[in-house]
mmCIF file of C-alpha atoms and ligand atoms in Angstrom:
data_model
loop_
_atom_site.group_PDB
_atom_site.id
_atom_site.type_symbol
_atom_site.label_atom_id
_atom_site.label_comp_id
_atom_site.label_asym_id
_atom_site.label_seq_id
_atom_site.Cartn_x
_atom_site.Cartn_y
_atom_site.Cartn_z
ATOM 1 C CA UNK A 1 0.000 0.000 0.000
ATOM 2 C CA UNK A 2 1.220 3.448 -0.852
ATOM 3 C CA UNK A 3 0.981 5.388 2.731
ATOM 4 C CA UNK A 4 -1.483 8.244 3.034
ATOM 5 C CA UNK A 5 1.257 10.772 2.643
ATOM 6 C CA UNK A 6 0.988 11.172 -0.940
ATOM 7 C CA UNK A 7 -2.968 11.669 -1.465
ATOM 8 C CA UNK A 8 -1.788 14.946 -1.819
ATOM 9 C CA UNK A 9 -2.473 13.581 -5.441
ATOM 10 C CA UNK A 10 -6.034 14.508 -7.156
ATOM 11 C CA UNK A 11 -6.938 10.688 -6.436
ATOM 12 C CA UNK A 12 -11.072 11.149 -5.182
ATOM 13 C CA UNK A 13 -12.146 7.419 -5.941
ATOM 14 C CA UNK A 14 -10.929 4.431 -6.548
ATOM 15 C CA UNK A 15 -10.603 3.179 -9.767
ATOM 16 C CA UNK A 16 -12.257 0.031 -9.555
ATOM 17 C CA UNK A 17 -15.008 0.481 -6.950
ATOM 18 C CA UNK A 18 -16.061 4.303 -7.530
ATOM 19 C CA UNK A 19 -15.470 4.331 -3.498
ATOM 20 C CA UNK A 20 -14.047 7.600 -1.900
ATOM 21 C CA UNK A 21 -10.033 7.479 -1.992
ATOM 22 C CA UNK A 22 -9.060 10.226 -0.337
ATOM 23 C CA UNK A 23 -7.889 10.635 3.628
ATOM 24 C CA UNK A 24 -8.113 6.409 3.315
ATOM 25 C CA UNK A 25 -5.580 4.092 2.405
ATOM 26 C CA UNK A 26 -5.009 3.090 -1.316
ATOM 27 C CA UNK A 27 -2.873 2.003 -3.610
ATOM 28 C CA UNK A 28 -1.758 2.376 -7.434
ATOM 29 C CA UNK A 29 -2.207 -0.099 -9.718
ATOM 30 C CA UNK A 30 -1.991 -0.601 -13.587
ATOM 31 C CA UNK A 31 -5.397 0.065 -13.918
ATOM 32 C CA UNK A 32 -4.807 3.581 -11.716
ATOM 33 C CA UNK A 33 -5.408 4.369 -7.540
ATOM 34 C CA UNK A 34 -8.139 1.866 -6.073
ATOM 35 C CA UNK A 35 -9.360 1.936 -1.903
ATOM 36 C CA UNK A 36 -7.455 -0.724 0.381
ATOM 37 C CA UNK A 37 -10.235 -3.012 0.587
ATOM 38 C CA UNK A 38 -10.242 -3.364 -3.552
ATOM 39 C CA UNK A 39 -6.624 -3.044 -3.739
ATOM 40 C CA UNK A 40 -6.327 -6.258 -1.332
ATOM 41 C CA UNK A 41 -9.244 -8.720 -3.051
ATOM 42 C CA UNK A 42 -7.202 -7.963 -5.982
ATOM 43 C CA UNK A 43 -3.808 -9.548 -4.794
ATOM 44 C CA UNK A 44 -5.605 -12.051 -3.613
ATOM 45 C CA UNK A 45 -7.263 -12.795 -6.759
ATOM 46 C CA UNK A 46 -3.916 -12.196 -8.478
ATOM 47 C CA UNK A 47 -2.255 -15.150 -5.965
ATOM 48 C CA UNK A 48 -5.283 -17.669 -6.731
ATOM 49 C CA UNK A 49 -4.838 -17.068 -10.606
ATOM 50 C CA UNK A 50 -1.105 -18.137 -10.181
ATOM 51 C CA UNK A 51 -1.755 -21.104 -8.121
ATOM 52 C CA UNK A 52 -3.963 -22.149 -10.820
ATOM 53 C CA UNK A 53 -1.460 -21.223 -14.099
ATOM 54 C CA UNK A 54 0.968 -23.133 -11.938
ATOM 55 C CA UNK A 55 -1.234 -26.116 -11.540
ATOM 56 C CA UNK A 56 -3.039 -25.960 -14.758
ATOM 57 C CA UNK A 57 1.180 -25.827 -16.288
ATOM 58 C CA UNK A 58 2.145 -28.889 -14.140
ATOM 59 C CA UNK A 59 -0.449 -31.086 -15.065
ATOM 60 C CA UNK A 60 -0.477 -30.477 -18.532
ATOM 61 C CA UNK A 61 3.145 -31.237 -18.372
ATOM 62 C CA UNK A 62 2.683 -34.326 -16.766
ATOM 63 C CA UNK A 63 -0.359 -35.130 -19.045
ATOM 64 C CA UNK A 64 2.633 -33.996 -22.251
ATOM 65 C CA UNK A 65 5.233 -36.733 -20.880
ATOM 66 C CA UNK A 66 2.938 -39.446 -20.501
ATOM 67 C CA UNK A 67 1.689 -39.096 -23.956
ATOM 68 C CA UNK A 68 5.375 -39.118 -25.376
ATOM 69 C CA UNK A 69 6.406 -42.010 -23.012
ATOM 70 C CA UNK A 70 3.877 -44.091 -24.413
ATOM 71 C CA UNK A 71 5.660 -43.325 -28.321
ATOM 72 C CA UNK A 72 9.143 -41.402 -27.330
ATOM 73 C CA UNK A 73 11.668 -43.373 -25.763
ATOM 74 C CA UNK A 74 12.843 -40.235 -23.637
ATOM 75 C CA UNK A 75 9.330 -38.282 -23.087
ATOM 76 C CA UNK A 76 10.966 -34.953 -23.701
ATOM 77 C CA UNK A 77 9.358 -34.366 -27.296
ATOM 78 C CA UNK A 78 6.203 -32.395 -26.435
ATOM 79 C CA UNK A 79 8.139 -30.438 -23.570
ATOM 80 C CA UNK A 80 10.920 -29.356 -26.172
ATOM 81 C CA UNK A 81 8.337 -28.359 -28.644
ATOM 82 C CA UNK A 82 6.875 -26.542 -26.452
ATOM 83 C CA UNK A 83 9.654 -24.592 -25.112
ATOM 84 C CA UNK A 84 11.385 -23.992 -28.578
ATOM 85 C CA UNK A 85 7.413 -22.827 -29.479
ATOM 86 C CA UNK A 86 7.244 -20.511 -26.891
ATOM 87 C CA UNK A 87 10.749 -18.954 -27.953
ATOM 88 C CA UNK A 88 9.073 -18.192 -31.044
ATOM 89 C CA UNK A 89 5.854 -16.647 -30.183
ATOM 90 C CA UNK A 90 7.721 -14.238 -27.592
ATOM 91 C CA UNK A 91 9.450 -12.368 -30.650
ATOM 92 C CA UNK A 92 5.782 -11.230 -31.759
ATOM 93 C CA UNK A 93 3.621 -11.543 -28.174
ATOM 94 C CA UNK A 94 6.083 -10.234 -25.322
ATOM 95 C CA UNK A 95 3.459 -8.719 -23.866
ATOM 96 C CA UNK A 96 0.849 -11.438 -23.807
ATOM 97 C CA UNK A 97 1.135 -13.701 -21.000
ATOM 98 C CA UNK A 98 -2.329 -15.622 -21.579
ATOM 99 C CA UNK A 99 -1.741 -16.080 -25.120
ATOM 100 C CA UNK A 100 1.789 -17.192 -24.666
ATOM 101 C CA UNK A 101 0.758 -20.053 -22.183
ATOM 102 C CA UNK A 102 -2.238 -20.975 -24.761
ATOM 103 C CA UNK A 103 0.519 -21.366 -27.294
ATOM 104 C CA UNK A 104 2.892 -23.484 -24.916
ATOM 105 C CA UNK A 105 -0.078 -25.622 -23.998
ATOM 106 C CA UNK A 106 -1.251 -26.403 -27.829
ATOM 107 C CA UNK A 107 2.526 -27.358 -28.387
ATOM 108 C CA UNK A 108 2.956 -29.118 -25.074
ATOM 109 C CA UNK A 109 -0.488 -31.100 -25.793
ATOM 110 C CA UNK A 110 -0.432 -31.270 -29.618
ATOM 111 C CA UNK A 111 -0.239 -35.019 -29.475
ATOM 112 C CA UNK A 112 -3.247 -35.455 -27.231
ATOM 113 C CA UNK A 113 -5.573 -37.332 -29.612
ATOM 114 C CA UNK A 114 -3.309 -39.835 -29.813
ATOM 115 C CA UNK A 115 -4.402 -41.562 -26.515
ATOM 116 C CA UNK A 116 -7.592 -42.889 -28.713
ATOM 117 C CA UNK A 117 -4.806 -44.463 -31.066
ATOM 118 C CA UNK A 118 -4.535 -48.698 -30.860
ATOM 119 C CA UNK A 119 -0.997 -49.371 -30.213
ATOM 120 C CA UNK A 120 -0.891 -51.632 -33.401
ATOM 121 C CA UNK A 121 -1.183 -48.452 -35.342
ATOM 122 C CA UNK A 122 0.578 -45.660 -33.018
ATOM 123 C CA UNK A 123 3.123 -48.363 -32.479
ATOM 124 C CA UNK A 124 3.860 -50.313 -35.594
ATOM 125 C CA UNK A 125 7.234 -50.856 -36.433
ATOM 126 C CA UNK A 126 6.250 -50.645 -40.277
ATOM 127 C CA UNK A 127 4.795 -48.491 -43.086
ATOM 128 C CA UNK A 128 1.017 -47.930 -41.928
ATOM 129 C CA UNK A 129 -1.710 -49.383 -44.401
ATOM 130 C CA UNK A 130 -4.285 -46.614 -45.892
ATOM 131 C CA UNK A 131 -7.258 -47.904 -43.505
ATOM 132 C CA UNK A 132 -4.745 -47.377 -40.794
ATOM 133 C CA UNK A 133 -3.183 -43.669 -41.371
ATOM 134 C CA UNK A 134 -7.190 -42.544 -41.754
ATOM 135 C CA UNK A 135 -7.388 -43.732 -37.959
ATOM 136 C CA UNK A 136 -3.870 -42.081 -36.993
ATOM 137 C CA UNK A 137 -5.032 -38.862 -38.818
ATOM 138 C CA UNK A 138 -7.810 -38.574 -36.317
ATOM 139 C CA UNK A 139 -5.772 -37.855 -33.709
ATOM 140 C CA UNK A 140 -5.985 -34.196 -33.806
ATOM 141 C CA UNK A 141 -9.419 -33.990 -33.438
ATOM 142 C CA UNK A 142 -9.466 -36.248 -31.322
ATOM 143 C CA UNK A 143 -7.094 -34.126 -29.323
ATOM 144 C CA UNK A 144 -9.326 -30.917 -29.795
ATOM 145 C CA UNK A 145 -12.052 -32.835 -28.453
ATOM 146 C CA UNK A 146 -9.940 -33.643 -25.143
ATOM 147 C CA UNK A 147 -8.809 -29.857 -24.952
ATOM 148 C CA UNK A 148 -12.059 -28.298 -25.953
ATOM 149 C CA UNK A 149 -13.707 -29.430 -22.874
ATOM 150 C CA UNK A 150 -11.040 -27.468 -20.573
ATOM 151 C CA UNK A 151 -12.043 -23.666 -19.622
ATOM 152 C CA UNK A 152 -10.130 -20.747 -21.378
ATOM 153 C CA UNK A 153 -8.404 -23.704 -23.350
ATOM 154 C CA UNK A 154 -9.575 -22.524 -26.503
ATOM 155 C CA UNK A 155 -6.606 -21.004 -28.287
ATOM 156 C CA UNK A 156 -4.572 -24.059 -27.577
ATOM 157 C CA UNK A 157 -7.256 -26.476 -28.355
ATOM 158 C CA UNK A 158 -7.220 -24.491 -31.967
ATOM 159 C CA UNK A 159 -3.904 -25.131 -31.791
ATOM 160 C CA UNK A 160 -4.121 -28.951 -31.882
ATOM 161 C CA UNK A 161 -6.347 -29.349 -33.945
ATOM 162 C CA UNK A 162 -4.852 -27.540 -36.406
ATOM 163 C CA UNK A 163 -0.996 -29.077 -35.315
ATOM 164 C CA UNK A 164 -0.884 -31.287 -38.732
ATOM 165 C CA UNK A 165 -1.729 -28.875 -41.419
ATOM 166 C CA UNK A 166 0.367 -27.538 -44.267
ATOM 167 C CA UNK A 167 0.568 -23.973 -45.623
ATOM 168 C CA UNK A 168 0.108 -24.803 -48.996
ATOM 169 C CA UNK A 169 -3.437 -26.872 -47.733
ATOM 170 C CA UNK A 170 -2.025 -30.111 -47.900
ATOM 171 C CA UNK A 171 -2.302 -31.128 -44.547
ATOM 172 C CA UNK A 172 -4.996 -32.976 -42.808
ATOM 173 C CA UNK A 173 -7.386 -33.170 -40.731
ATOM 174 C CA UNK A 174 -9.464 -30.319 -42.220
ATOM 175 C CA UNK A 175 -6.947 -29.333 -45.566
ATOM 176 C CA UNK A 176 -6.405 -25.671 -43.865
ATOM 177 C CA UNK A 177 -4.573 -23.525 -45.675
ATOM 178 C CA UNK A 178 -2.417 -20.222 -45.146
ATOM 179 C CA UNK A 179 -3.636 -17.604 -42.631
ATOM 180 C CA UNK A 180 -6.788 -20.204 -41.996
ATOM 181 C CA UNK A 181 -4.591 -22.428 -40.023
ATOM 182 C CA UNK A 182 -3.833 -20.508 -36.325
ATOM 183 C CA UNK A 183 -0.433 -18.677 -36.276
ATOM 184 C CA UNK A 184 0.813 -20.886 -33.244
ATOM 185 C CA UNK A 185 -0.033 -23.671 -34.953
ATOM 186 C CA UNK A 186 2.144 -22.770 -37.831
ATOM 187 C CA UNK A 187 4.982 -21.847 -35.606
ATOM 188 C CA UNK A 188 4.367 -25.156 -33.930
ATOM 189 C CA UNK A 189 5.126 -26.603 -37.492
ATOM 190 C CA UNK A 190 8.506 -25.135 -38.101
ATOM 191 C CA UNK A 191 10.082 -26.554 -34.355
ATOM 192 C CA UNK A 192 8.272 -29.558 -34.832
ATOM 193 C CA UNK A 193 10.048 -31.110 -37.583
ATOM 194 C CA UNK A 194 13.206 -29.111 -36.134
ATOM 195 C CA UNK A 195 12.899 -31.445 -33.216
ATOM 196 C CA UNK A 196 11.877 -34.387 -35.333
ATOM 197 C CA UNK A 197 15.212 -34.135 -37.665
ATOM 198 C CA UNK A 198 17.509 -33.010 -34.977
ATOM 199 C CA UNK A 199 15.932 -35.702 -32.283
ATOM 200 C CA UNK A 200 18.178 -38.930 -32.336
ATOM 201 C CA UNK A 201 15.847 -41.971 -33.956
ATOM 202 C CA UNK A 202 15.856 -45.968 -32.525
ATOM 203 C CA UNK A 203 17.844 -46.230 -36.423
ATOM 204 C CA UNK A 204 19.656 -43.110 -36.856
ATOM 205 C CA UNK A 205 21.239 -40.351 -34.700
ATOM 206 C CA UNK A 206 20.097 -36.810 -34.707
ATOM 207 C CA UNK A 207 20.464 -34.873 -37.749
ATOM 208 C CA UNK A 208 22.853 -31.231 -37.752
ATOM 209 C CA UNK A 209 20.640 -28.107 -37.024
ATOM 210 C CA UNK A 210 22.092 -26.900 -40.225
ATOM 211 C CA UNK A 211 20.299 -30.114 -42.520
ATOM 212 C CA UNK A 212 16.910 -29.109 -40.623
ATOM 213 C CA UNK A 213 17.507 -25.630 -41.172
ATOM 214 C CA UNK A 214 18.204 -25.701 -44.778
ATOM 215 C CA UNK A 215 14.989 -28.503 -44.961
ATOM 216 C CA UNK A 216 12.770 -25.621 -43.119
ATOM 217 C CA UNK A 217 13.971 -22.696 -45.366
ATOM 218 C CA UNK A 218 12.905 -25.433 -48.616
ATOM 219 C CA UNK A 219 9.756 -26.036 -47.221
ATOM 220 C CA UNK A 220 8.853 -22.674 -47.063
ATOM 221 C CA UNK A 221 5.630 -21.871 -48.357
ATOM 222 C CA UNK A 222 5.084 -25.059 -49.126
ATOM 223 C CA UNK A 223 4.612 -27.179 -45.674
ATOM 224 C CA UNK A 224 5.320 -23.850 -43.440
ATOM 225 C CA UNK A 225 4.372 -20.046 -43.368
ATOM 226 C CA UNK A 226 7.137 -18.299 -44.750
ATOM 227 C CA UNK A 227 6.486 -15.692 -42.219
ATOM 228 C CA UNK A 228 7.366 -18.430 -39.468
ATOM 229 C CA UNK A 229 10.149 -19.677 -41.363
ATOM 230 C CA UNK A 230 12.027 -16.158 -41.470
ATOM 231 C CA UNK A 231 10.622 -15.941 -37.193
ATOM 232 C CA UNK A 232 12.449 -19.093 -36.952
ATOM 233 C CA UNK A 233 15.847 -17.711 -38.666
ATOM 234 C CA UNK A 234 15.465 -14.562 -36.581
ATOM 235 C CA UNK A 235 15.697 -16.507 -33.570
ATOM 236 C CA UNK A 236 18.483 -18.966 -35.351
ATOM 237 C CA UNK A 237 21.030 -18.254 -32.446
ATOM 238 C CA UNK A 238 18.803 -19.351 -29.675
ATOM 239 C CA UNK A 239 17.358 -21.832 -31.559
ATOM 240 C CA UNK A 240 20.486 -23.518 -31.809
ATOM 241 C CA UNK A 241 21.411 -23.558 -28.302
ATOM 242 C CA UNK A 242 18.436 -24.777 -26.967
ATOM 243 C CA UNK A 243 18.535 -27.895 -29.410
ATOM 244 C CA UNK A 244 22.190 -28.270 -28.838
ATOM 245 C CA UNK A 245 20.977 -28.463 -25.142
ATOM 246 C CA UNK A 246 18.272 -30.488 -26.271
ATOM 247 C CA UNK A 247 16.734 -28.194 -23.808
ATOM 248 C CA UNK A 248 13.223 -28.593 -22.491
ATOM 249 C CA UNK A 249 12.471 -26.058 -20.010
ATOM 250 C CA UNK A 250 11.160 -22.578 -20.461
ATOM 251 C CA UNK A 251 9.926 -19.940 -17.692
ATOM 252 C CA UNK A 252 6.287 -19.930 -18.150
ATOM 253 C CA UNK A 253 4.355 -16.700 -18.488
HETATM 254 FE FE1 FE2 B 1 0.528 -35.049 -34.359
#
């Protein structure tokens, strides 16, 4: 609280409740002066809404990993994805904390859907028959069914449902195209098959950043935005550190 000192200011109500200000305690906020009483329900409103980020963050986490344990031999895909995602979308949101965590959530939980897979098809060691890939290429809906029925999940349920689409339309499951398909979604594109060629492979080892780089930069406008493609070489020096890290943490907004 900001003591009574300075109401020397021309502060006569508060700025959320209309109630008198002046000769009381009060305090300044972004939104302007507000009365004690307003000034406190708001902290503590402020301290609930953390708790629950933090939670909400955790257990999607958790929810992320056991996805990718039951198809990744080290569980770290969706969580790397998810941080390299974020990287990306904080060069055009820095000041959008919500949206930024809707973004890390659609990466984090992009994969979702794939719970209602059989593990003969999500599994199979071999090329998948045509009856079988129409099943896997369910999964994002199926995933945007899962997400849709969280609250204020609806960005990052957009997200995954929209995680397997191509810029040029060729994608599935709904053949978006261009500026239809959500912009997270297409940054989501560009770090997913970053991590998929740099990620070492049961039969191969991870490829060079430069290989997937160069791939990216060919695929532009074709399988990615080219507007997330030049994001992506913007951000080519962090990029590169946090797969030679094959990091998977980010500080959450
Ligand atoms: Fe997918």
């Amino acid at each position: 609280m900001v003591a009574n000192s300075e109401t020397a200011l021309s502060v006569d109500s508060c700025s959320k409740c209309g109630g008198p200000v002046k000769d009381q305690p009060f305090a300044k906020t972004e939104q302007g002066y507000c009365c004690e009483s307003c000034y406190l329900e708001m902290q503590t409103t402020k301290d609930w809404q953390q708790e629950r980020i933090k939670t909400e963050t955790v257990l999607a986490e958790v929810l992320a990993s056991a996805i990718d344990l039951r198809e990744h031999e080290t569980g770290l895909h969706s969580k790397r994805v998810a941080c390299h995602t974020l990287e990306l979308a904080r060069q055009c949101y820095p000041n959008d904390p919500e949206l930024l965590r809707q973004i890390y959530w659609g990466a984090l939980l992009h994969d979702i859907g794939k719970i209602g897979i059989p593990d003969a098809i999500l599994l199979k060691g071999g090329p998948l028959t045509e009856s079988e890939w129409k099943v896997m290429r369910t999964h994002p809906e199926k995933g945007y069914q899962i997400m849709s029925q969280i609250p204020d999940m609806q960005v990052a349920a957009d997200i995954v449902f929209s995680h397997e689409e191509r810029f040029d339309g060729s994608g599935y499951p709904r053949g978006l195209a261009g500026d239809a398909i959500p912009w997270g979604a297409r940054l989501f594109a560009v770090i997913d098959t970053l991590d998929a060629m740099t990620s070492d492979r049961p039969y191969r080892e991870g490829m060079l950043f430069d290989i997937a780089k160069a791939e990216i930069q060919r695929m532009a406008g074709v399988q990615f935005d080219p507007e997330a493609v030049e994001l992506f070489l913007q951000a080519e020096p962090v990029m590169r550190r946090m797969v030679s890290l094959k990091c998977g943490t980010a500080v959450i907004p």
